Short mmCIF file of C-alpha atoms in Angstrom, two decimals:
data_model
loop_
_atom_site.label_atom_id
_atom_site.label_comp_id
_atom_site.label_asym_id
_atom_site.label_seq_id
_atom_site.Cartn_x
_atom_site.Cartn_y
_atom_site.Cartn_z
CA UNK V 59 10.29 6.11 -38.28
CA UNK V 60 11.15 2.49 -37.47
CA UNK V 61 12.90 1.97 -34.16
CA UNK V 62 15.76 -0.53 -34.13
CA UNK V 63 16.45 -1.83 -30.64
CA UNK V 64 18.77 -4.66 -31.56
CA UNK V 65 16.41 -7.14 -29.91
CA UNK V 66 15.45 -10.51 -31.27
CA UNK V 67 11.77 -11.03 -32.01
CA UNK V 68 11.42 -13.09 -28.83
CA UNK V 69 13.14 -10.41 -26.72
CA UNK V 70 10.90 -7.72 -28.20
CA UNK V 71 7.76 -9.77 -27.55
CA UNK V 72 8.87 -10.49 -23.99
CA UNK V 73 9.51 -6.77 -23.40
CA UNK V 74 6.18 -5.82 -25.00
CA UNK V 75 4.23 -8.27 -22.83
CA UNK V 76 6.06 -6.97 -19.75
CA UNK V 77 5.23 -3.35 -20.71
CA UNK V 78 1.57 -4.26 -21.28
CA UNK V 79 1.31 -5.90 -17.86
CA UNK V 80 3.06 -2.92 -16.22
CA UNK V 81 0.64 -0.46 -17.88
CA UNK V 82 -2.31 -2.48 -16.63
CA UNK V 83 -1.26 -1.89 -13.02
CA UNK V 84 -2.11 1.80 -13.40
CA UNK V 85 -5.58 1.16 -14.83
CA UNK V 86 -6.34 -1.63 -12.36
CA UNK V 87 -5.72 0.65 -9.38
CA UNK V 88 -8.35 3.06 -10.67
CA UNK V 89 -10.82 0.25 -11.28
CA UNK V 90 -10.30 -1.16 -7.77
CA UNK V 91 -10.84 2.21 -6.10
CA UNK V 92 -13.99 2.89 -8.14
CA UNK V 93 -15.35 -0.60 -7.51
CA UNK V 94 -14.79 -0.26 -3.75
CA UNK V 95 -16.59 3.09 -3.72
CA UNK V 96 -19.53 1.76 -5.72
CA UNK V 97 -19.88 -1.29 -3.47
CA UNK V 98 -19.91 0.71 -0.24
CA UNK V 99 -22.61 3.10 -1.48
CA UNK V 100 -25.16 0.27 -1.55
CA UNK V 101 -24.86 -0.21 2.21
CA UNK V 102 -25.79 3.35 3.15
CA UNK V 103 -29.22 4.48 4.32
CA UNK V 104 -29.26 7.19 1.65
CA UNK V 105 -28.93 4.60 -1.12
CA UNK V 106 -32.08 2.83 0.02
CA UNK V 107 -33.95 6.12 -0.39
CA UNK V 108 -32.61 6.70 -3.91
CA UNK V 109 -34.99 6.64 -6.86
CA UNK V 110 -35.25 3.65 -9.15
CA UNK V 111 -33.48 5.66 -11.85
CA UNK V 112 -30.56 6.45 -9.54
CA UNK V 113 -30.29 2.80 -8.50
CA UNK V 114 -30.30 1.77 -12.16
CA UNK V 115 -27.55 4.24 -13.00
CA UNK V 116 -25.56 2.95 -10.02
CA UNK V 117 -25.97 -0.66 -11.16
CA UNK V 118 -24.89 0.36 -14.66
CA UNK V 119 -21.72 1.87 -13.19
CA UNK V 120 -21.10 -1.31 -11.19
CA UNK V 121 -21.57 -3.52 -14.26
CA UNK V 122 -19.27 -1.32 -16.36
CA UNK V 123 -16.67 -1.58 -13.58
CA UNK V 124 -17.03 -5.37 -13.53
CA UNK V 125 -16.54 -5.48 -17.32
CA UNK V 126 -13.53 -3.20 -17.04
CA UNK V 127 -12.04 -5.40 -14.31
CA UNK V 128 -12.48 -8.55 -16.40
CA UNK V 129 -11.07 -6.98 -19.55
CA UNK V 130 -8.11 -5.28 -17.84
CA UNK V 131 -7.07 -8.34 -15.86
CA UNK V 132 -7.50 -10.81 -18.72
CA UNK V 133 -4.06 -10.21 -20.30
CA UNK V 134 -2.33 -10.98 -16.99
CA UNK V 135 -4.31 -14.21 -16.66
CA UNK V 136 -3.59 -15.13 -20.28
CA UNK V 137 0.11 -14.48 -19.77
CA UNK V 138 0.18 -16.61 -16.66
CA UNK V 139 -1.67 -19.47 -18.36
CA UNK V 140 0.12 -19.28 -21.71
CA UNK V 141 3.60 -17.85 -21.04
CA UNK V 142 5.39 -21.13 -21.84
CA UNK V 143 3.40 -21.91 -24.98
CA UNK V 144 5.11 -19.51 -27.37
CA UNK V 145 1.93 -17.42 -27.80
CA UNK V 146 3.35 -14.04 -26.75
CA UNK V 147 2.43 -12.44 -30.05
CA UNK V 148 -1.19 -13.54 -29.76
CA UNK V 149 -1.28 -12.55 -26.09
CA UNK V 150 -0.15 -9.07 -27.16
CA UNK V 151 -2.66 -8.82 -30.02
CA UNK V 152 -5.66 -9.96 -28.00
CA UNK V 153 -4.38 -8.29 -24.83
CA UNK V 154 -4.19 -4.93 -26.58
CA UNK V 155 -7.77 -5.28 -27.80
CA UNK V 156 -8.95 -6.35 -24.34
CA UNK V 157 -7.20 -3.39 -22.71
CA UNK V 158 -8.68 -0.88 -25.16
CA UNK V 159 -12.21 -2.17 -24.59
CA UNK V 160 -11.50 -2.34 -20.84
CA UNK V 161 -10.36 1.28 -20.82
CA UNK V 162 -13.54 2.22 -22.67
CA UNK V 163 -15.59 0.44 -20.00
CA UNK V 164 -13.57 2.18 -17.28
CA UNK V 165 -14.16 5.58 -18.87
CA UNK V 166 -17.88 4.80 -19.13
CA UNK V 167 -17.99 3.59 -15.51
CA UNK V 168 -16.29 6.73 -14.21
CA UNK V 169 -18.47 8.95 -16.40
CA UNK V 170 -21.61 7.17 -15.18
CA UNK V 171 -20.49 7.52 -11.56
CA UNK V 172 -19.76 11.24 -11.98
CA UNK V 173 -23.13 11.74 -13.66
CA UNK V 174 -24.89 9.89 -10.83
CA UNK V 175 -23.16 11.97 -8.18
CA UNK V 176 -24.05 15.16 -10.07
CA UNK V 177 -27.69 14.02 -10.29
CA UNK V 178 -27.94 13.29 -6.57
CA UNK V 179 -26.19 16.47 -5.50
CA UNK V 180 -27.38 19.02 -8.10
CA UNK V 181 -30.09 17.45 -10.27
CA UNK V 182 -30.63 16.17 -13.80
CA UNK V 183 -29.18 19.18 -15.64
CA UNK V 184 -25.89 18.85 -13.77
CA UNK V 185 -25.98 15.12 -14.47
CA UNK V 186 -26.23 15.73 -18.22
CA UNK V 187 -23.57 18.45 -18.28
CA UNK V 188 -21.02 16.64 -16.12
CA UNK V 189 -21.68 13.33 -17.86
CA UNK V 190 -20.96 14.87 -21.26
CA UNK V 191 -17.91 16.77 -19.97
CA UNK V 192 -16.49 13.63 -18.32
CA UNK V 193 -17.06 11.51 -21.41
CA UNK V 194 -15.51 14.17 -23.64
CA UNK V 195 -12.46 14.38 -21.38
CA UNK V 196 -11.88 10.63 -21.57
CA UNK V 197 -12.46 10.43 -25.32
CA UNK V 198 -10.20 13.41 -25.89
CA UNK V 199 -7.32 12.42 -23.64
CA UNK V 200 -7.38 8.67 -24.20
CA UNK V 201 -8.30 8.39 -27.86
CA UNK V 202 -8.09 11.72 -29.74
CA UNK V 203 -4.78 13.02 -28.33
CA UNK V 204 -2.90 9.79 -29.15
CA UNK V 205 -4.19 10.00 -32.72
CA UNK V 206 -2.98 13.62 -32.92
CA UNK V 207 0.40 12.68 -31.50
CA UNK V 208 0.71 9.83 -34.01
CA UNK V 209 -0.46 12.01 -36.90
CA UNK V 210 1.97 14.81 -35.99
CA UNK V 211 4.83 12.32 -35.80
CA UNK V 212 4.63 11.57 -39.53
#
């Protein structure tokens, strides 16, 4: 069903950009909290005693968080740099792609962090199980459920 809001194209684009930037605030808070946690872990005595594998998994989580931060903040930077150029439609198109990839990186970063914590606390079997469960939860809730909602709306 097509929604008619009575907006001009410019008004709709302005609203859509505003909604995109508002949605990013939610994701960015999660990224900032995760990033802060991952950074503080490095400065503990326990981290220095971690295995090379655990340190590699930690660095992977940090790098995924950095990628997520860059991808989720990019649309706000683009908007700020381009808002007077009449490129709202392109900002929305590329911003949407950036956000989707950024959310994927965030899901991977959180999953990697959960798996690392499970490994340190309970061992490699718990790491595998909780890593798979975490990944499945993100894929299901963020990507499968929206497809089901969209499919059922037809």
